[in-house]
């Protein structure tokens, strides 16, 4: 089966492929917010129907949370599993969007044509690049070059609570020669990148309670302890002035960067100034003896993702709040143990509480960092063909984000994972005005067609 007519078909079918993606983007499948539960079901149904429309045996699988979608098709070559997620991040702050996040549209921008809408990049647009590549193979040759298992999750953006048990219960059905994930991006928005490591994540919510009700800060201020004062002091202690994290044993299991990886990264010629400059910054905020690239790829972090407490509405209110809370997350590397981090963080917070202030914690997901096995033949196969599509030889890179499933594929299914994706740094994933370049979508589909061909040999 030859590749060229598949690529031609992809080019011709692009407008229809975009229409299909737009249908999926119109479904507000926000996994973290229970108000969108039915929409998550709808997105799963849409995917089942779309896979079935070109002959994939597909079904929706219930979980205690949002459903998984699975599909199977037999081909001649090796057996690959493709993973993507159909859930998206919440859209707030909604007022910062220039249009309805779930009414996608094509926009012409100075940097080219983009598809605007929540999930256009993360991860519906990316997921559909693989589906469209398969559709084109099937349409052109009546068959696929590899056996393929499709596996779509609807809880990736909310910590994948149902994933582990699902993988354990369906291990036999999911097992393949290699897993492919399209949920990452191009290096510096132009070089095709195969990501060889992912950071882990530990999410934690802290809720502090002081007085048993909100108080007038004139009547009680000075005498009553304010939980926001306690919270900000504790969170202010998270980093020292060199950017190092102060939680005891936090750095246990953090490896030094191996020399060969450091050399590989150096050779990429990462533009540190532009990286921060593009988002209006200039001074790297992490550990001061590390480069920005190390800070995002090989070092762990502690971030305050949100704080709640007191009066935050318009105008002003002299309140002394009863409660204050914060959502904190840690990105993890190497052998750092998310459960140990959680335990040590909680003890560290408790040790800093003054009298009259109590704390409760809420757990929000934990996954260790992942290291990919680049010796699997799929890596060379992909590297060999991506250059022809993008005009740059593909690079092996790190990744600052977290995709918990990649680690589980290895530990539970004994399967290696290859991460490739077509997102750009300015896609504004998780942010207002998310977009996906039409170029990413189009070349992404063509790239998958090439990769499948190369893996099939
Ligand atoms: N697609 C991202 C992961 C990603 C981010 C890859 C940046 C490359 C660059 C993914 O959907 C994501 O955001 N994952 C969450 C996982 C978390 C909720 C467990 C993340 O990294 O915050
Ligand atoms: Zn994603």
GROMACS .gro file of C-alpha atoms and ligand atoms in nm:
model
  480
    1UNK     CA    1   0.000   0.000   0.000
    2UNK     CA    2   0.160   0.324  -0.104
    3UNK     CA    3   0.170   0.645   0.097
    4UNK     CA    4   0.150   0.911  -0.174
    5UNK     CA    5  -0.218   0.872  -0.266
    6UNK     CA    6  -0.301   0.878   0.106
    7UNK     CA    7  -0.126   1.214   0.140
    8UNK     CA    8  -0.308   1.348  -0.165
    9UNK     CA    9  -0.640   1.234  -0.024
   10UNK     CA   10  -0.561   1.406   0.306
   11UNK     CA   11  -0.499   1.734   0.121
   12UNK     CA   12  -0.824   1.704  -0.072
   13UNK     CA   13  -1.026   1.606   0.234
   14UNK     CA   14  -0.898   1.886   0.459
   15UNK     CA   15  -1.214   2.102   0.451
   16UNK     CA   16  -1.431   1.802   0.546
   17UNK     CA   17  -1.182   1.705   0.819
   18UNK     CA   18  -1.210   2.055   0.963
   19UNK     CA   19  -1.589   2.033   0.960
   20UNK     CA   20  -1.568   1.710   1.158
   21UNK     CA   21  -1.330   1.864   1.409
   22UNK     CA   22  -1.565   2.163   1.447
   23UNK     CA   23  -1.853   1.928   1.534
   24UNK     CA   24  -1.645   1.780   1.814
   25UNK     CA   25  -1.528   2.123   1.932
   26UNK     CA   26  -1.889   2.238   1.970
   27UNK     CA   27  -1.941   1.986   2.251
   28UNK     CA   28  -1.836   2.146   2.583
   29UNK     CA   29  -1.678   1.837   2.738
   30UNK     CA   30  -1.526   2.000   3.047
   31UNK     CA   31  -1.436   1.703   3.263
   32UNK     CA   32  -1.365   1.873   3.593
   33UNK     CA   33  -1.708   2.040   3.622
   34UNK     CA   34  -2.001   1.803   3.697
   35UNK     CA   35  -2.236   2.042   3.515
   36UNK     CA   36  -2.087   1.911   3.186
   37UNK     CA   37  -2.126   1.541   3.253
   38UNK     CA   38  -2.382   1.492   2.976
   39UNK     CA   39  -2.156   1.677   2.732
   40UNK     CA   40  -1.869   1.444   2.812
   41UNK     CA   41  -2.102   1.154   2.729
   42UNK     CA   42  -2.195   1.331   2.408
   43UNK     CA   43  -1.832   1.378   2.305
   44UNK     CA   44  -1.769   1.007   2.367
   45UNK     CA   45  -2.076   0.916   2.158
   46UNK     CA   46  -1.957   1.144   1.881
   47UNK     CA   47  -1.619   0.971   1.871
   48UNK     CA   48  -1.774   0.624   1.867
   49UNK     CA   49  -1.994   0.726   1.573
   50UNK     CA   50  -1.705   0.889   1.391
   51UNK     CA   51  -1.480   0.583   1.424
   52UNK     CA   52  -1.766   0.357   1.319
   53UNK     CA   53  -1.826   0.576   1.012
   54UNK     CA   54  -1.506   0.445   0.853
   55UNK     CA   55  -1.534   0.089   0.966
   56UNK     CA   56  -1.371   0.084   1.310
   57UNK     CA   57  -1.538  -0.139   1.563
   58UNK     CA   58  -1.591   0.118   1.837
   59UNK     CA   59  -1.772   0.141   2.167
   60UNK     CA   60  -1.821   0.364   2.467
   61UNK     CA   61  -1.709   0.213   2.796
   62UNK     CA   62  -1.857   0.335   3.123
   63UNK     CA   63  -1.635   0.419   3.421
   64UNK     CA   64  -1.729   0.567   3.760
   65UNK     CA   65  -1.643   0.903   3.598
   66UNK     CA   66  -1.656   0.994   3.229
   67UNK     CA   67  -1.659   0.713   2.971
   68UNK     CA   68  -1.365   0.581   2.775
   69UNK     CA   69  -1.389   0.520   2.401
   70UNK     CA   70  -1.227   0.215   2.249
   71UNK     CA   71  -1.198   0.107   1.887
   72UNK     CA   72  -1.024  -0.175   1.706
   73UNK     CA   73  -0.920  -0.241   1.353
   74UNK     CA   74  -0.701  -0.515   1.212
   75UNK     CA   75  -0.419  -0.440   0.970
   76UNK     CA   76  -0.116  -0.622   0.835
   77UNK     CA   77   0.166  -0.459   1.028
   78UNK     CA   78   0.248  -0.419   1.394
   79UNK     CA   79  -0.020  -0.337   1.648
   80UNK     CA   80  -0.026   0.020   1.780
   81UNK     CA   81  -0.246   0.175   2.043
   82UNK     CA   82  -0.337   0.541   1.997
   83UNK     CA   83  -0.433   0.750   2.299
   84UNK     CA   84  -0.592   1.096   2.307
   85UNK     CA   85  -0.831   1.278   2.539
   86UNK     CA   86  -1.165   1.428   2.443
   87UNK     CA   87  -1.212   1.630   2.761
   88UNK     CA   88  -1.113   1.994   2.782
   89UNK     CA   89  -1.022   2.251   3.045
   90UNK     CA   90  -1.277   2.495   3.191
   91UNK     CA   91  -1.308   2.818   2.994
   92UNK     CA   92  -1.294   3.077   3.266
   93UNK     CA   93  -1.219   3.361   3.273
   94UNK     CA   94  -1.484   3.370   3.002
   95UNK     CA   95  -1.465   3.749   2.967
   96UNK     CA   96  -1.112   3.719   2.830
   97UNK     CA   97  -1.231   3.516   2.528
   98UNK     CA   98  -1.289   3.710   2.209
   99UNK     CA   99  -1.565   3.467   2.110
  100UNK     CA  100  -1.773   3.176   2.242
  101UNK     CA  101  -1.517   2.903   2.331
  102UNK     CA  102  -1.751   2.634   2.199
  103UNK     CA  103  -1.843   2.806   1.872
  104UNK     CA  104  -1.519   2.735   1.685
  105UNK     CA  105  -1.416   2.934   1.382
  106UNK     CA  106  -1.130   2.977   1.136
  107UNK     CA  107  -0.942   3.302   1.185
  108UNK     CA  108  -0.675   3.462   0.971
  109UNK     CA  109  -0.398   3.595   1.195
  110UNK     CA  110  -0.063   3.760   1.111
  111UNK     CA  111   0.101   3.420   1.179
  112UNK     CA  112  -0.141   3.222   0.962
  113UNK     CA  113  -0.482   3.055   0.971
  114UNK     CA  114  -0.595   2.918   1.304
  115UNK     CA  115  -0.883   2.717   1.442
  116UNK     CA  116  -1.009   2.906   1.748
  117UNK     CA  117  -1.195   2.732   2.030
  118UNK     CA  118  -1.154   2.538   2.354
  119UNK     CA  119  -0.995   2.200   2.286
  120UNK     CA  120  -0.886   2.296   1.933
  121UNK     CA  121  -0.528   2.216   2.035
  122UNK     CA  122  -0.559   2.030   2.366
  123UNK     CA  123  -0.655   1.769   2.270
  124UNK     CA  124  -0.943   1.737   2.023
  125UNK     CA  125  -0.755   1.885   1.728
  126UNK     CA  126  -0.452   1.669   1.799
  127UNK     CA  127  -0.656   1.354   1.855
  128UNK     CA  128  -0.838   1.408   1.526
  129UNK     CA  129  -0.508   1.434   1.334
  130UNK     CA  130  -0.460   1.064   1.404
  131UNK     CA  131  -0.822   0.972   1.332
  132UNK     CA  132  -0.813   1.161   1.000
  133UNK     CA  133  -0.490   0.991   0.897
  134UNK     CA  134  -0.652   0.652   0.958
  135UNK     CA  135  -0.966   0.757   0.771
  136UNK     CA  136  -0.755   0.851   0.468
  137UNK     CA  137  -0.563   0.521   0.471
  138UNK     CA  138  -0.887   0.330   0.493
  139UNK     CA  139  -1.055   0.533   0.218
  140UNK     CA  140  -0.759   0.502  -0.017
  141UNK     CA  141  -0.659   0.140   0.037
  142UNK     CA  142  -0.960  -0.014   0.209
  143UNK     CA  143  -0.730  -0.114   0.495
  144UNK     CA  144  -0.486   0.022   0.750
  145UNK     CA  145  -0.110  -0.041   0.745
  146UNK     CA  146  -0.106  -0.140   1.113
  147UNK     CA  147  -0.348  -0.302   1.354
  148UNK     CA  148  -0.481  -0.016   1.561
  149UNK     CA  149  -0.649   0.016   1.898
  150UNK     CA  150  -0.802   0.358   1.958
  151UNK     CA  151  -0.825   0.461   2.321
  152UNK     CA  152  -0.978   0.797   2.416
  153UNK     CA  153  -1.012   0.923   2.769
  154UNK     CA  154  -1.249   1.187   2.907
  155UNK     CA  155  -1.079   1.270   3.236
  156UNK     CA  156  -0.722   1.362   3.144
  157UNK     CA  157  -0.764   1.726   3.240
  158UNK     CA  158  -0.896   1.632   3.582
  159UNK     CA  159  -0.629   1.389   3.692
  160UNK     CA  160  -0.758   1.067   3.526
  161UNK     CA  161  -0.930   0.920   3.834
  162UNK     CA  162  -1.083   0.625   3.642
  163UNK     CA  163  -0.782   0.545   3.431
  164UNK     CA  164  -0.584   0.308   3.650
  165UNK     CA  165  -0.864   0.064   3.730
  166UNK     CA  166  -0.976   0.075   3.366
  167UNK     CA  167  -0.629  -0.015   3.243
  168UNK     CA  168  -0.605  -0.298   3.493
  169UNK     CA  169  -0.947  -0.438   3.406
  170UNK     CA  170  -0.896  -0.410   3.030
  171UNK     CA  171  -0.527  -0.489   3.010
  172UNK     CA  172  -0.563  -0.768   2.754
  173UNK     CA  173  -0.776  -0.564   2.521
  174UNK     CA  174  -0.544  -0.263   2.543
  175UNK     CA  175  -0.211  -0.432   2.499
  176UNK     CA  176  -0.028  -0.349   2.177
  177UNK     CA  177   0.331  -0.335   2.050
  178UNK     CA  178   0.363   0.035   2.121
  179UNK     CA  179   0.146   0.326   2.236
  180UNK     CA  180   0.127   0.653   2.043
  181UNK     CA  181   0.010   0.971   2.213
  182UNK     CA  182  -0.070   1.299   2.039
  183UNK     CA  183  -0.094   1.548   2.325
  184UNK     CA  184   0.234   1.741   2.301
  185UNK     CA  185   0.383   2.004   2.073
  186UNK     CA  186   0.649   2.105   1.825
  187UNK     CA  187   0.981   2.228   1.961
  188UNK     CA  188   0.982   2.610   1.940
  189UNK     CA  189   0.667   2.581   1.729
  190UNK     CA  190   0.849   2.446   1.422
  191UNK     CA  191   1.068   2.142   1.484
  192UNK     CA  192   0.885   1.807   1.506
  193UNK     CA  193   0.955   1.675   1.849
  194UNK     CA  194   0.947   1.331   2.005
  195UNK     CA  195   0.923   1.379   2.378
  196UNK     CA  196   1.136   1.145   2.580
  197UNK     CA  197   1.026   1.247   2.927
  198UNK     CA  198   0.722   1.387   3.104
  199UNK     CA  199   0.695   1.546   3.445
  200UNK     CA  200   0.473   1.393   3.710
  201UNK     CA  201   0.218   1.580   3.914
  202UNK     CA  202   0.086   1.600   4.269
  203UNK     CA  203  -0.218   1.823   4.324
  204UNK     CA  204  -0.324   1.936   4.667
  205UNK     CA  205  -0.588   2.170   4.810
  206UNK     CA  206  -0.539   2.335   5.150
  207UNK     CA  207  -0.835   2.473   5.343
  208UNK     CA  208  -0.761   2.683   5.653
  209UNK     CA  209  -1.028   2.778   5.905
  210UNK     CA  210  -0.985   3.048   6.167
  211UNK     CA  211  -1.290   3.211   6.333
  212UNK     CA  212  -1.611   3.011   6.303
  213UNK     CA  213  -1.775   3.283   6.091
  214UNK     CA  214  -1.673   3.584   5.880
  215UNK     CA  215  -1.608   3.882   6.108
  216UNK     CA  216  -1.613   4.262   6.085
  217UNK     CA  217  -1.245   4.355   6.061
  218UNK     CA  218  -1.308   4.668   6.267
  219UNK     CA  219  -1.466   4.477   6.553
  220UNK     CA  220  -1.225   4.181   6.553
  221UNK     CA  221  -0.926   4.286   6.341
  222UNK     CA  222  -0.605   4.272   6.544
  223UNK     CA  223  -0.743   4.027   6.797
  224UNK     CA  224  -0.868   3.752   6.567
  225UNK     CA  225  -0.630   3.545   6.355
  226UNK     CA  226  -0.698   3.585   5.982
  227UNK     CA  227  -0.662   3.254   5.792
  228UNK     CA  228  -0.558   3.441   5.477
  229UNK     CA  229  -0.264   3.586   5.669
  230UNK     CA  230  -0.164   3.233   5.771
  231UNK     CA  231  -0.214   3.093   5.424
  232UNK     CA  232  -0.007   3.360   5.251
  233UNK     CA  233   0.274   3.321   5.504
  234UNK     CA  234   0.286   2.944   5.453
  235UNK     CA  235   0.267   2.967   5.075
  236UNK     CA  236   0.523   3.247   5.083
  237UNK     CA  237   0.761   2.999   5.245
  238UNK     CA  238   0.730   2.746   4.961
  239UNK     CA  239   1.037   2.884   4.780
  240UNK     CA  240   1.355   3.037   4.916
  241UNK     CA  241   1.507   3.339   4.745
  242UNK     CA  242   1.712   3.111   4.516
  243UNK     CA  243   1.392   2.947   4.390
  244UNK     CA  244   1.443   2.621   4.579
  245UNK     CA  245   1.142   2.451   4.731
  246UNK     CA  246   1.145   2.433   5.110
  247UNK     CA  247   0.927   2.127   5.180
  248UNK     CA  248   1.148   1.872   5.360
  249UNK     CA  249   1.277   1.584   5.141
  250UNK     CA  250   1.123   1.750   4.835
  251UNK     CA  251   1.432   1.685   4.623
  252UNK     CA  252   1.462   1.315   4.715
  253UNK     CA  253   1.473   1.124   4.386
  254UNK     CA  254   1.556   1.426   4.167
  255UNK     CA  255   1.842   1.317   3.939
  256UNK     CA  256   2.122   1.532   3.804
  257UNK     CA  257   2.081   1.590   3.433
  258UNK     CA  258   2.286   1.319   3.255
  259UNK     CA  259   2.564   1.467   3.041
  260UNK     CA  260   2.440   1.313   2.717
  261UNK     CA  261   2.092   1.460   2.765
  262UNK     CA  262   2.239   1.798   2.858
  263UNK     CA  263   2.442   1.789   2.536
  264UNK     CA  264   2.134   1.690   2.333
  265UNK     CA  265   1.938   1.982   2.479
  266UNK     CA  266   2.227   2.225   2.425
  267UNK     CA  267   2.235   2.126   2.060
  268UNK     CA  268   1.870   2.233   2.024
  269UNK     CA  269   1.980   2.596   2.061
  270UNK     CA  270   1.673   2.686   2.268
  271UNK     CA  271   1.608   3.060   2.266
  272UNK     CA  272   1.573   3.128   2.639
  273UNK     CA  273   1.516   3.501   2.593
  274UNK     CA  274   1.236   3.456   2.341
  275UNK     CA  275   1.073   3.183   2.549
  276UNK     CA  276   1.005   3.424   2.836
  277UNK     CA  277   0.990   3.733   2.615
  278UNK     CA  278   0.696   3.587   2.420
  279UNK     CA  279   0.482   3.595   2.737
  280UNK     CA  280   0.597   3.935   2.858
  281UNK     CA  281   0.866   3.816   3.100
  282UNK     CA  282   1.244   3.839   3.122
  283UNK     CA  283   1.375   3.689   3.448
  284UNK     CA  284   1.369   3.309   3.500
  285UNK     CA  285   1.191   3.243   3.831
  286UNK     CA  286   1.309   2.890   3.913
  287UNK     CA  287   1.627   2.765   4.077
  288UNK     CA  288   1.877   3.035   3.996
  289UNK     CA  289   2.158   2.794   3.902
  290UNK     CA  290   1.947   2.634   3.626
  291UNK     CA  291   1.859   2.743   3.272
  292UNK     CA  292   1.493   2.803   3.180
  293UNK     CA  293   1.497   2.486   2.968
  294UNK     CA  294   1.614   2.284   3.268
  295UNK     CA  295   1.355   2.457   3.486
  296UNK     CA  296   1.071   2.336   3.263
  297UNK     CA  297   1.202   1.995   3.154
  298UNK     CA  298   1.423   1.850   3.424
  299UNK     CA  299   1.345   2.024   3.751
  300UNK     CA  300   1.048   1.989   3.987
  301UNK     CA  301   0.825   2.282   4.077
  302UNK     CA  302   0.570   2.403   4.330
  303UNK     CA  303   0.301   2.632   4.193
  304UNK     CA  304   0.007   2.805   4.355
  305UNK     CA  305  -0.268   2.756   4.097
  306UNK     CA  306  -0.540   2.946   4.278
  307UNK     CA  307  -0.635   3.107   4.609
  308UNK     CA  308  -0.976   3.174   4.755
  309UNK     CA  309  -1.072   3.372   5.061
  310UNK     CA  310  -1.240   3.687   5.184
  311UNK     CA  311  -1.412   3.936   4.960
  312UNK     CA  312  -1.302   3.938   4.594
  313UNK     CA  313  -1.603   4.101   4.431
  314UNK     CA  314  -1.631   4.458   4.304
  315UNK     CA  315  -1.573   4.741   4.547
  316UNK     CA  316  -1.447   4.676   4.894
  317UNK     CA  317  -1.556   4.494   5.208
  318UNK     CA  318  -1.378   4.507   5.544
  319UNK     CA  319  -1.417   4.140   5.618
  320UNK     CA  320  -1.200   3.912   5.827
  321UNK     CA  321  -1.271   3.577   5.663
  322UNK     CA  322  -1.341   3.253   5.841
  323UNK     CA  323  -1.178   3.042   5.569
  324UNK     CA  324  -0.894   3.065   5.321
  325UNK     CA  325  -0.792   2.804   5.071
  326UNK     CA  326  -0.542   2.740   4.797
  327UNK     CA  327  -0.482   2.490   4.519
  328UNK     CA  328  -0.119   2.394   4.489
  329UNK     CA  329   0.050   2.159   4.246
  330UNK     CA  330   0.395   2.007   4.226
  331UNK     CA  331   0.552   1.899   3.896
  332UNK     CA  332   0.776   1.603   3.959
  333UNK     CA  333   1.081   1.455   3.788
  334UNK     CA  334   1.299   1.146   3.812
  335UNK     CA  335   1.205   0.917   4.098
  336UNK     CA  336   1.014   1.170   4.310
  337UNK     CA  337   0.726   0.991   4.481
  338UNK     CA  338   0.397   1.188   4.456
  339UNK     CA  339   0.259   1.023   4.770
  340UNK     CA  340   0.566   1.107   4.976
  341UNK     CA  341   0.553   1.466   4.847
  342UNK     CA  342   0.189   1.494   4.956
  343UNK     CA  343   0.265   1.355   5.302
  344UNK     CA  344   0.567   1.581   5.354
  345UNK     CA  345   0.382   1.886   5.228
  346UNK     CA  346   0.092   1.826   5.467
  347UNK     CA  347   0.325   1.783   5.765
  348UNK     CA  348   0.513   2.096   5.663
  349UNK     CA  349   0.189   2.300   5.649
  350UNK     CA  350   0.063   2.163   5.981
  351UNK     CA  351   0.391   2.249   6.152
  352UNK     CA  352   0.340   2.617   6.059
  353UNK     CA  353  -0.014   2.661   6.193
  354UNK     CA  354  -0.066   2.904   6.481
  355UNK     CA  355  -0.324   2.836   6.752
  356UNK     CA  356  -0.689   2.868   6.652
  357UNK     CA  357  -0.626   2.787   6.285
  358UNK     CA  358  -0.709   2.438   6.160
  359UNK     CA  359  -0.636   2.281   5.825
  360UNK     CA  360  -0.797   2.021   5.605
  361UNK     CA  361  -0.657   1.886   5.278
  362UNK     CA  362  -0.810   1.758   4.960
  363UNK     CA  363  -0.618   1.530   4.729
  364UNK     CA  364  -0.615   1.608   4.354
  365UNK     CA  365  -0.434   1.339   4.166
  366UNK     CA  366  -0.084   1.202   4.175
  367UNK     CA  367   0.133   1.066   3.897
  368UNK     CA  368   0.506   1.004   3.882
  369UNK     CA  369   0.735   1.140   3.611
  370UNK     CA  370   0.781   0.925   3.300
  371UNK     CA  371   1.089   0.833   3.098
  372UNK     CA  372   1.033   0.698   2.746
  373UNK     CA  373   1.234   0.410   2.602
  374UNK     CA  374   1.374   0.563   2.283
  375UNK     CA  375   1.524   0.236   2.163
  376UNK     CA  376   1.182   0.110   2.052
  377UNK     CA  377   1.187   0.093   1.668
  378UNK     CA  378   0.886   0.327   1.641
  379UNK     CA  379   1.112   0.615   1.749
  380UNK     CA  380   1.354   0.577   1.460
  381UNK     CA  381   1.063   0.511   1.222
  382UNK     CA  382   0.898   0.839   1.322
  383UNK     CA  383   1.220   1.036   1.330
  384UNK     CA  384   1.301   0.915   0.981
  385UNK     CA  385   0.981   1.050   0.821
  386UNK     CA  386   0.890   1.363   1.017
  387UNK     CA  387   1.166   1.572   0.861
  388UNK     CA  388   1.011   1.532   0.516
  389UNK     CA  389   0.683   1.677   0.640
  390UNK     CA  390   0.811   1.967   0.849
  391UNK     CA  391   1.136   2.065   0.676
  392UNK     CA  392   1.331   2.013   0.999
  393UNK     CA  393   1.477   1.692   1.129
  394UNK     CA  394   1.281   1.569   1.434
  395UNK     CA  395   1.435   1.624   1.777
  396UNK     CA  396   1.423   1.423   2.098
  397UNK     CA  397   1.315   1.668   2.369
  398UNK     CA  398   1.190   1.689   2.726
  399UNK     CA  399   0.843   1.804   2.826
  400UNK     CA  400   0.727   2.012   3.118
  401UNK     CA  401   0.367   1.887   3.113
  402UNK     CA  402   0.215   1.570   3.254
  403UNK     CA  403   0.029   1.292   3.074
  404UNK     CA  404  -0.024   1.031   3.345
  405UNK     CA  405  -0.131   0.755   3.106
  406UNK     CA  406   0.215   0.729   2.950
  407UNK     CA  407   0.362   0.598   3.274
  408UNK     CA  408   0.075   0.355   3.331
  409UNK     CA  409   0.112   0.207   2.982
  410UNK     CA  410   0.459   0.099   3.089
  411UNK     CA  411   0.389  -0.013   3.445
  412UNK     CA  412   0.053  -0.183   3.385
  413UNK     CA  413   0.066  -0.295   3.023
  414UNK     CA  414   0.443  -0.324   2.981
  415UNK     CA  415   0.412  -0.110   2.671
  416UNK     CA  416   0.646   0.167   2.551
  417UNK     CA  417   0.498   0.502   2.452
  418UNK     CA  418   0.599   0.747   2.183
  419UNK     CA  419   0.481   1.106   2.231
  420UNK     CA  420   0.453   1.325   1.923
  421UNK     CA  421   0.230   1.623   1.865
  422UNK     CA  422   0.183   1.930   1.653
  423UNK     CA  423   0.078   2.197   1.905
  424UNK     CA  424   0.261   2.532   1.908
  425UNK     CA  425   0.380   2.729   2.210
  426UNK     CA  426   0.131   3.008   2.142
  427UNK     CA  427  -0.175   2.779   2.122
  428UNK     CA  428  -0.288   2.912   2.463
  429UNK     CA  429  -0.388   2.569   2.588
  430UNK     CA  430  -0.574   2.589   2.923
  431UNK     CA  431  -0.612   2.965   2.857
  432UNK     CA  432  -0.862   3.199   2.693
  433UNK     CA  433  -0.864   3.206   2.310
  434UNK     CA  434  -0.710   2.860   2.265
  435UNK     CA  435  -0.627   2.791   1.900
  436UNK     CA  436  -0.470   2.528   1.676
  437UNK     CA  437  -0.296   2.627   1.356
  438UNK     CA  438  -0.452   2.489   1.040
  439UNK     CA  439  -0.091   2.401   0.955
  440UNK     CA  440  -0.067   2.189   1.273
  441UNK     CA  441  -0.390   2.010   1.183
  442UNK     CA  442  -0.305   1.952   0.818
  443UNK     CA  443   0.062   1.856   0.856
  444UNK     CA  444  -0.029   1.663   1.170
  445UNK     CA  445  -0.266   1.438   0.973
  446UNK     CA  446  -0.002   1.391   0.703
  447UNK     CA  447   0.260   1.317   0.970
  448UNK     CA  448   0.053   1.037   1.121
  449UNK     CA  449  -0.006   0.889   0.776
  450UNK     CA  450   0.372   0.883   0.730
  451UNK     CA  451   0.442   0.744   1.077
  452UNK     CA  452   0.195   0.459   1.034
  453UNK     CA  453   0.354   0.379   0.699
  454UNK     CA  454   0.703   0.383   0.856
  455UNK     CA  455   0.602   0.169   1.155
  456UNK     CA  456   0.444  -0.082   0.918
  457UNK     CA  457   0.778  -0.089   0.735
  458LIG     N1  458  -0.162   1.833   2.672
  458LIG     C1  459  -0.131   1.856   2.808
  458LIG     C2  460   0.009   1.814   2.847
  458LIG     C3  461   0.115   1.904   2.791
  458LIG     C4  462   0.123   2.034   2.837
  458LIG     C5  463   0.204   1.860   2.698
  458LIG     C6  464   0.220   2.118   2.786
  458LIG     C7  465   0.298   1.944   2.646
  458LIG     C8  466   0.308   2.074   2.690
  458LIG     C9  467  -0.229   1.778   2.894
  458LIG     O1  468  -0.359   1.777   2.846
  458LIG    C10  469  -0.236   1.842   3.029
  458LIG     O2  470  -0.256   1.959   3.041
  458LIG     N2  471  -0.220   1.762   3.130
  458LIG    C11  472  -0.235   1.806   3.263
  458LIG    C12  473  -0.237   1.679   3.343
  458LIG    C13  474  -0.280   1.693   3.485
  458LIG    C14  475  -0.416   1.754   3.502
  458LIG    C15  476  -0.271   1.557   3.550
  458LIG    C16  477  -0.119   1.895   3.302
  458LIG     O3  478  -0.005   1.876   3.255
  458LIG     O4  479  -0.141   1.990   3.377
  459LIG    ZN1  480  -0.385   1.745   2.665
   0.00000   0.00000   0.00000
